[in-house]
PDB file of C-alpha atoms and ligand atoms in Angstrom:
ATOM      1  CA  MET A 216     170.591  48.058  50.838  1.00  0.00           C
ATOM      2  CA  VAL A 217     173.777  46.330  48.866  1.00  0.00           C
ATOM      3  CA  ILE A 218     176.813  48.743  48.208  1.00  0.00           C
ATOM      4  CA  LEU A 219     179.375  47.002  45.458  1.00  0.00           C
ATOM      5  CA  ALA A 220     182.748  48.760  45.229  1.00  0.00           C
ATOM      6  CA  LEU A 221     184.406  47.292  42.303  1.00  0.00           C
ATOM      7  CA  PHE A 222     188.391  47.779  42.313  1.00  0.00           C
ATOM      8  CA  ASP A 223     191.466  48.184  39.652  1.00  0.00           C
ATOM      9  CA  ILE A 224     194.525  46.340  40.774  1.00  0.00           C
ATOM     10  CA  ASP A 225     197.597  48.385  38.897  1.00  0.00           C
ATOM     11  CA  GLY A 226     197.821  52.137  39.308  1.00  0.00           C
ATOM     12  CA  THR A 227     194.619  51.658  41.475  1.00  0.00           C
ATOM     13  CA  LEU A 228     195.015  49.059  44.814  1.00  0.00           C
ATOM     14  CA  LEU A 229     199.300  48.487  43.966  1.00  0.00           C
ATOM     15  CA  ARG A 230     202.224  49.873  42.319  1.00  0.00           C
ATOM     16  CA  ASN A 231     205.020  48.230  40.621  1.00  0.00           C
ATOM     17  CA  ASN A 232     204.296  45.106  38.673  1.00  0.00           C
ATOM     18  CA  LYS A 233     207.819  44.635  37.420  1.00  0.00           C
ATOM     19  CA  ALA A 234     206.999  40.885  37.890  1.00  0.00           C
ATOM     20  CA  HIS A 235     203.799  40.922  35.834  1.00  0.00           C
ATOM     21  CA  VAL A 236     205.647  43.044  32.923  1.00  0.00           C
ATOM     22  CA  ASP A 237     208.969  40.908  33.187  1.00  0.00           C
ATOM     23  CA  ALA A 238     206.664  37.920  33.052  1.00  0.00           C
ATOM     24  CA  PHE A 239     205.131  39.062  29.435  1.00  0.00           C
ATOM     25  CA  GLU A 240     208.157  39.202  28.258  1.00  0.00           C
ATOM     26  CA  VAL A 241     209.582  35.961  29.156  1.00  0.00           C
ATOM     27  CA  ALA A 242     205.947  34.585  27.647  1.00  0.00           C
ATOM     28  CA  PHE A 243     206.541  36.362  24.779  1.00  0.00           C
ATOM     29  CA  LYS A 244     209.859  34.653  24.198  1.00  0.00           C
ATOM     30  CA  GLU A 245     209.371  31.168  25.381  1.00  0.00           C
ATOM     31  CA  VAL A 246     205.906  31.016  23.273  1.00  0.00           C
ATOM     32  CA  TYR A 247     206.099  33.046  20.299  1.00  0.00           C
ATOM     33  CA  GLY A 248     209.689  32.884  20.099  1.00  0.00           C
ATOM     34  CA  VAL A 249     209.813  36.949  19.364  1.00  0.00           C
ATOM     35  CA  ASP A 250     211.378  39.662  21.815  1.00  0.00           C
ATOM     36  CA  ALA A 251     208.732  42.003  22.795  1.00  0.00           C
ATOM     37  CA  ASN A 252     207.534  44.135  25.993  1.00  0.00           C
ATOM     38  CA  VAL A 253     204.355  45.135  27.196  1.00  0.00           C
ATOM     39  CA  PHE A 254     206.094  48.994  26.634  1.00  0.00           C
ATOM     40  CA  MET A 255     205.636  48.758  22.582  1.00  0.00           C
ATOM     41  CA  ILE A 256     202.004  49.566  23.128  1.00  0.00           C
ATOM     42  CA  GLU A 257     200.119  52.211  25.212  1.00  0.00           C
ATOM     43  CA  CYS A 258     198.422  49.521  27.187  1.00  0.00           C
ATOM     44  CA  SER A 259     196.647  50.914  30.909  1.00  0.00           C
ATOM     45  CA  GLY A 260     193.426  49.363  31.470  1.00  0.00           C
ATOM     46  CA  MET A 261     193.915  46.627  28.861  1.00  0.00           C
ATOM     47  CA  THR A 262     193.452  43.175  29.738  1.00  0.00           C
ATOM     48  CA  ASP A 263     196.108  40.365  29.763  1.00  0.00           C
ATOM     49  CA  GLN A 264     194.890  38.859  26.901  1.00  0.00           C
ATOM     50  CA  LEU A 265     194.415  41.981  24.625  1.00  0.00           C
ATOM     51  CA  ILE A 266     197.873  43.063  25.911  1.00  0.00           C
ATOM     52  CA  ILE A 267     199.407  39.956  24.443  1.00  0.00           C
ATOM     53  CA  ALA A 268     197.627  40.406  20.793  1.00  0.00           C
ATOM     54  CA  GLU A 269     197.951  44.090  20.969  1.00  0.00           C
ATOM     55  CA  VAL A 270     201.926  43.538  21.052  1.00  0.00           C
ATOM     56  CA  LEU A 271     202.291  40.536  18.770  1.00  0.00           C
ATOM     57  CA  LYS A 272     200.102  42.111  16.080  1.00  0.00           C
ATOM     58  CA  LYS A 273     202.227  45.306  16.435  1.00  0.00           C
ATOM     59  CA  ILE A 274     205.164  43.081  15.739  1.00  0.00           C
ATOM     60  CA  GLY A 275     203.943  41.698  13.036  1.00  0.00           C
ATOM     61  CA  VAL A 276     202.923  37.853  14.098  1.00  0.00           C
ATOM     62  CA  SER A 277     199.606  36.578  12.322  1.00  0.00           C
ATOM     63  CA  GLU A 278     196.328  36.731  14.206  1.00  0.00           C
ATOM     64  CA  GLU A 279     196.384  32.651  13.761  1.00  0.00           C
ATOM     65  CA  VAL A 280     199.243  32.065  15.488  1.00  0.00           C
ATOM     66  CA  ILE A 281     198.972  34.450  18.140  1.00  0.00           C
ATOM     67  CA  LYS A 282     195.417  32.754  18.814  1.00  0.00           C
ATOM     68  CA  ALA A 283     196.736  28.999  18.522  1.00  0.00           C
ATOM     69  CA  LYS A 284     199.149  29.711  20.838  1.00  0.00           C
ATOM     70  CA  MET A 285     197.206  32.297  23.331  1.00  0.00           C
ATOM     71  CA  PRO A 286     196.344  29.151  25.530  1.00  0.00           C
ATOM     72  CA  THR A 287     200.284  28.099  26.187  1.00  0.00           C
ATOM     73  CA  CYS A 288     201.084  31.733  26.206  1.00  0.00           C
ATOM     74  CA  LEU A 289     198.767  32.440  29.660  1.00  0.00           C
ATOM     75  CA  GLU A 290     199.958  29.335  31.095  1.00  0.00           C
ATOM     76  CA  VAL A 291     203.407  30.226  31.075  1.00  0.00           C
ATOM     77  CA  LEU A 292     202.429  34.161  31.958  1.00  0.00           C
ATOM     78  CA  ALA A 293     201.276  32.800  34.885  1.00  0.00           C
ATOM     79  CA  GLU A 294     203.753  30.331  36.397  1.00  0.00           C
ATOM     80  CA  THR A 295     206.295  32.838  35.255  1.00  0.00           C
ATOM     81  CA  PHE A 296     204.964  35.602  37.353  1.00  0.00           C
ATOM     82  CA  ALA A 297     204.405  32.953  40.258  1.00  0.00           C
ATOM     83  CA  ARG A 298     208.379  32.843  40.308  1.00  0.00           C
ATOM     84  CA  LEU A 299     208.889  36.477  39.795  1.00  0.00           C
ATOM     85  CA  ILE A 300     206.473  37.864  42.567  1.00  0.00           C
ATOM     86  CA  LYS A 301     208.908  36.146  44.891  1.00  0.00           C
ATOM     87  CA  VAL A 302     211.841  38.810  44.099  1.00  0.00           C
ATOM     88  CA  HIS A 303     209.715  41.929  42.837  1.00  0.00           C
ATOM     89  CA  HIS A 304     207.442  43.299  45.120  1.00  0.00           C
ATOM     90  CA  VAL A 305     204.339  45.537  44.695  1.00  0.00           C
ATOM     91  CA  THR A 306     203.927  48.155  46.803  1.00  0.00           C
ATOM     92  CA  VAL A 307     200.228  49.232  48.214  1.00  0.00           C
ATOM     93  CA  LEU A 308     199.050  52.898  47.695  1.00  0.00           C
ATOM     94  CA  GLY A 309     198.376  55.143  50.127  1.00  0.00           C
ATOM     95  CA  GLY A 310     195.352  54.805  51.951  1.00  0.00           C
ATOM     96  CA  VAL A 311     194.405  51.296  50.558  1.00  0.00           C
ATOM     97  CA  PRO A 312     194.145  48.755  53.068  1.00  0.00           C
ATOM     98  CA  GLU A 313     192.658  51.362  55.418  1.00  0.00           C
ATOM     99  CA  LEU A 314     189.769  52.002  52.845  1.00  0.00           C
ATOM    100  CA  LEU A 315     189.042  48.482  52.376  1.00  0.00           C
ATOM    101  CA  SER A 316     189.324  47.898  56.204  1.00  0.00           C
ATOM    102  CA  THR A 317     186.639  50.420  56.537  1.00  0.00           C
ATOM    103  CA  LEU A 318     184.626  49.489  53.615  1.00  0.00           C
ATOM    104  CA  LYS A 319     184.278  45.844  54.752  1.00  0.00           C
ATOM    105  CA  SER A 320     183.011  46.907  58.692  1.00  0.00           C
ATOM    106  CA  SER A 321     180.490  49.526  56.837  1.00  0.00           C
ATOM    107  CA  GLY A 322     179.276  46.704  55.335  1.00  0.00           C
ATOM    108  CA  VAL A 323     180.309  47.209  51.663  1.00  0.00           C
ATOM    109  CA  LYS A 324     180.741  44.355  49.029  1.00  0.00           C
ATOM    110  CA  MET A 325     184.163  44.530  47.135  1.00  0.00           C
ATOM    111  CA  GLY A 326     184.980  42.996  44.640  1.00  0.00           C
ATOM    112  CA  LEU A 327     187.809  43.152  41.464  1.00  0.00           C
ATOM    113  CA  VAL A 328     187.527  44.218  37.811  1.00  0.00           C
ATOM    114  CA  THR A 329     191.152  43.728  36.525  1.00  0.00           C
ATOM    115  CA  GLY A 330     192.510  42.446  33.208  1.00  0.00           C
ATOM    116  CA  ASN A 331     195.033  40.531  35.283  1.00  0.00           C
ATOM    117  CA  LEU A 332     194.719  36.951  34.706  1.00  0.00           C
ATOM    118  CA  GLU A 333     192.750  35.361  37.960  1.00  0.00           C
ATOM    119  CA  VAL A 334     195.980  33.621  39.730  1.00  0.00           C
ATOM    120  CA  ILE A 335     198.343  36.972  39.230  1.00  0.00           C
ATOM    121  CA  ALA A 336     195.587  39.034  40.594  1.00  0.00           C
ATOM    122  CA  PHE A 337     195.329  37.497  43.925  1.00  0.00           C
ATOM    123  CA  GLY A 338     198.839  36.590  43.592  1.00  0.00           C
ATOM    124  CA  LYS A 339     199.815  40.664  44.030  1.00  0.00           C
ATOM    125  CA  LEU A 340     197.123  40.916  46.655  1.00  0.00           C
ATOM    126  CA  SER A 341     198.089  38.304  48.779  1.00  0.00           C
ATOM    127  CA  THR A 342     201.448  39.159  48.849  1.00  0.00           C
ATOM    128  CA  VAL A 343     200.778  42.720  50.662  1.00  0.00           C
ATOM    129  CA  GLY A 344     197.584  40.814  52.692  1.00  0.00           C
ATOM    130  CA  LEU A 345     194.665  42.775  50.916  1.00  0.00           C
ATOM    131  CA  ASP A 346     193.556  39.380  48.877  1.00  0.00           C
ATOM    132  CA  LYS A 347     191.240  38.653  52.039  1.00  0.00           C
ATOM    133  CA  TYR A 348     188.912  41.242  51.171  1.00  0.00           C
ATOM    134  CA  PHE A 349     187.890  40.728  47.491  1.00  0.00           C
ATOM    135  CA  GLU A 350     185.176  37.664  47.275  1.00  0.00           C
ATOM    136  CA  LEU A 351     184.470  37.822  43.667  1.00  0.00           C
ATOM    137  CA  GLY A 352     185.683  39.864  40.238  1.00  0.00           C
ATOM    138  CA  GLY A 353     186.117  39.657  36.772  1.00  0.00           C
ATOM    139  CA  PHE A 354     189.594  39.144  35.533  1.00  0.00           C
ATOM    140  CA  GLY A 355     191.305  39.093  32.582  1.00  0.00           C
ATOM    141  CA  SER A 356     190.862  35.413  32.390  1.00  0.00           C
ATOM    142  CA  ASP A 357     187.238  35.548  32.165  1.00  0.00           C
ATOM    143  CA  ALA A 358     187.348  38.191  28.938  1.00  0.00           C
ATOM    144  CA  VAL A 359     189.043  40.313  26.510  1.00  0.00           C
ATOM    145  CA  GLN A 360     187.040  43.436  27.040  1.00  0.00           C
ATOM    146  CA  ARG A 361     187.048  45.416  30.228  1.00  0.00           C
ATOM    147  CA  VAL A 362     183.212  45.357  30.115  1.00  0.00           C
ATOM    148  CA  GLU A 363     182.903  41.911  30.090  1.00  0.00           C
ATOM    149  CA  MET A 364     184.760  41.355  33.430  1.00  0.00           C
ATOM    150  CA  LEU A 365     182.392  44.067  34.820  1.00  0.00           C
ATOM    151  CA  ARG A 366     179.481  42.186  33.937  1.00  0.00           C
ATOM    152  CA  ILE A 367     180.775  39.225  35.386  1.00  0.00           C
ATOM    153  CA  ALA A 368     181.571  40.706  38.145  1.00  0.00           C
ATOM    154  CA  ILE A 369     177.802  42.188  38.858  1.00  0.00           C
ATOM    155  CA  ALA A 370     176.187  39.034  37.928  1.00  0.00           C
ATOM    156  CA  MET A 371     178.369  36.983  40.738  1.00  0.00           C
ATOM    157  CA  ALA A 372     177.594  39.742  43.242  1.00  0.00           C
ATOM    158  CA  LYS A 373     173.746  39.485  42.445  1.00  0.00           C
ATOM    159  CA  LYS A 374     173.898  35.474  42.724  1.00  0.00           C
ATOM    160  CA  LYS A 375     175.582  35.976  45.870  1.00  0.00           C
ATOM    161  CA  TYR A 376     174.320  38.526  47.699  1.00  0.00           C
ATOM    162  CA  GLY A 377     170.923  37.979  46.093  1.00  0.00           C
ATOM    163  CA  THR A 378     170.388  41.853  44.806  1.00  0.00           C
ATOM    164  CA  VAL A 379     173.120  44.577  44.411  1.00  0.00           C
ATOM    165  CA  ASP A 380     171.660  47.711  44.665  1.00  0.00           C
ATOM    166  CA  LYS A 381     174.558  50.787  44.022  1.00  0.00           C
ATOM    167  CA  VAL A 382     177.817  49.819  42.070  1.00  0.00           C
ATOM    168  CA  PHE A 383     180.717  51.801  41.938  1.00  0.00           C
ATOM    169  CA  LEU A 384     184.062  50.427  39.607  1.00  0.00           C
ATOM    170  CA  VAL A 385     187.263  52.320  40.912  1.00  0.00           C
ATOM    171  CA  GLY A 386     190.053  52.498  38.264  1.00  0.00           C
ATOM    172  CA  ASP A 387     192.964  54.899  37.502  1.00  0.00           C
ATOM    173  CA  THR A 388     192.459  54.551  33.600  1.00  0.00           C
ATOM    174  CA  PRO A 389     190.130  56.100  31.098  1.00  0.00           C
ATOM    175  CA  ARG A 390     189.282  52.795  30.131  1.00  0.00           C
ATOM    176  CA  ASP A 391     188.598  51.976  33.954  1.00  0.00           C
ATOM    177  CA  ILE A 392     185.984  55.058  33.042  1.00  0.00           C
ATOM    178  CA  ALA A 393     184.873  54.142  29.878  1.00  0.00           C
ATOM    179  CA  ALA A 394     184.158  50.207  31.178  1.00  0.00           C
ATOM    180  CA  GLY A 395     181.910  52.052  33.977  1.00  0.00           C
ATOM    181  CA  LYS A 396     180.188  53.649  31.838  1.00  0.00           C
ATOM    182  CA  ASP A 397     179.443  51.172  29.163  1.00  0.00           C
ATOM    183  CA  GLY A 398     178.145  49.107  32.345  1.00  0.00           C
ATOM    184  CA  GLY A 399     175.836  51.717  33.762  1.00  0.00           C
ATOM    185  CA  VAL A 400     177.788  51.510  37.070  1.00  0.00           C
ATOM    186  CA  ILE A 401     178.994  54.564  39.140  1.00  0.00           C
ATOM    187  CA  THR A 402     182.673  55.426  38.114  1.00  0.00           C
ATOM    188  CA  VAL A 403     185.552  56.679  40.568  1.00  0.00           C
ATOM    189  CA  ALA A 404     188.658  57.639  38.945  1.00  0.00           C
ATOM    190  CA  VAL A 405     192.078  57.674  40.936  1.00  0.00           C
ATOM    191  CA  CYS A 406     195.107  59.667  39.135  1.00  0.00           C
ATOM    192  CA  THR A 407     197.288  57.087  41.515  1.00  0.00           C
ATOM    193  CA  GLY A 408     198.148  55.389  37.998  1.00  0.00           C
ATOM    194  CA  ARG A 409     199.464  56.777  34.461  1.00  0.00           C
ATOM    195  CA  PHE A 410     197.044  59.271  34.274  1.00  0.00           C
ATOM    196  CA  SER A 411     196.714  62.878  35.069  1.00  0.00           C
ATOM    197  CA  GLU A 412     193.478  64.582  36.802  1.00  0.00           C
ATOM    198  CA  GLU A 413     193.300  66.420  33.523  1.00  0.00           C
ATOM    199  CA  MET A 414     193.289  63.571  31.756  1.00  0.00           C
ATOM    200  CA  LEU A 415     190.802  61.788  33.361  1.00  0.00           C
ATOM    201  CA  LYS A 416     188.109  64.263  33.718  1.00  0.00           C
ATOM    202  CA  LEU A 417     188.065  64.487  30.202  1.00  0.00           C
ATOM    203  CA  ASN A 418     186.227  60.827  30.448  1.00  0.00           C
ATOM    204  CA  THR A 419     183.730  63.138  32.877  1.00  0.00           C
ATOM    205  CA  PRO A 420     184.139  59.977  35.975  1.00  0.00           C
ATOM    206  CA  ASP A 421     181.298  60.731  38.502  1.00  0.00           C
ATOM    207  CA  PHE A 422     184.045  61.243  40.998  1.00  0.00           C
ATOM    208  CA  LEU A 423     187.306  61.999  40.855  1.00  0.00           C
ATOM    209  CA  PHE A 424     189.728  61.433  43.905  1.00  0.00           C
ATOM    210  CA  PRO A 425     193.914  62.493  43.386  1.00  0.00           C
ATOM    211  CA  ASN A 426     193.897  58.946  45.629  1.00  0.00           C
ATOM    212  CA  LEU A 427     192.253  56.875  47.654  1.00  0.00           C
ATOM    213  CA  ALA A 428     194.436  58.581  51.098  1.00  0.00           C
ATOM    214  CA  ASP A 429     190.912  60.332  52.360  1.00  0.00           C
ATOM    215  CA  THR A 430     189.380  57.253  53.407  1.00  0.00           C
ATOM    216  CA  LYS A 431     186.530  59.931  54.777  1.00  0.00           C
ATOM    217  CA  ALA A 432     185.646  61.525  51.432  1.00  0.00           C
ATOM    218  CA  VAL A 433     186.030  58.095  49.791  1.00  0.00           C
ATOM    219  CA  MET A 434     183.254  56.881  52.028  1.00  0.00           C
ATOM    220  CA  LYS A 435     181.014  59.837  51.452  1.00  0.00           C
ATOM    221  CA  VAL A 436     181.127  59.091  48.065  1.00  0.00           C
ATOM    222  CA  LEU A 437     179.960  55.190  48.428  1.00  0.00           C
ATOM    223  CA  LEU A 438     177.687  55.903  51.520  1.00  0.00           C
ATOM    224  CA  GLY A 439     176.204  58.469  50.308  1.00  0.00           C
ATOM    225  CA  PRO A 440     175.308  61.824  53.006  1.00  0.00           C
ATOM    226  CA  GLN A 441     175.015  59.561  56.348  1.00  0.00           C
TER     227      GLN A 441
HETATM  228 MG1   MG B 233     194.687  50.266  36.627  1.00  0.00          MG
END
């Protein structure tokens, strides 16, 4: 049986993405000539492209201009991030390395579903040695909507492994849970991002953990009772 566990990054595997946040600010200024930042909207769980579009829309930039300069903006975002990640380190959330290592040795296949551009996603993970666990994924560079990224990741897994019997999506925001439900996969919510247990419960994930520190408990959900 092929089990696929797909993980969000920010607030699920890692914390502190100052390099990413600051890179948006630089890209807004350099490409669109505006003073803006990601805190102008509630962007948890949004893809990078959607964050750019929504922030700019909010401050009155026309959709035409947003669209025309988007490819350049994504380039500047990625370049700036690559420079800043050397200065602002990310923090791995408790239990994550142990969980990924246990999943790997149990034969569970792992992938990413993150709104980060692919280079940014692997840029963050490689600084803390976690990139080696992920062979596929759906990224913010592939799609604007989260459910599309999920579908891309599943399609890649099916191609790679021949079949996929069970898919889990692990994430920290209502948008992760909603995408998982839309995509027909099993949803696992973790409260290590900006959302409390009470808030995430409202979105009725299939499973909910305070964090990923209890490897045994998470493994039990993913592998079923042994
Ligand atoms: Mg997240």
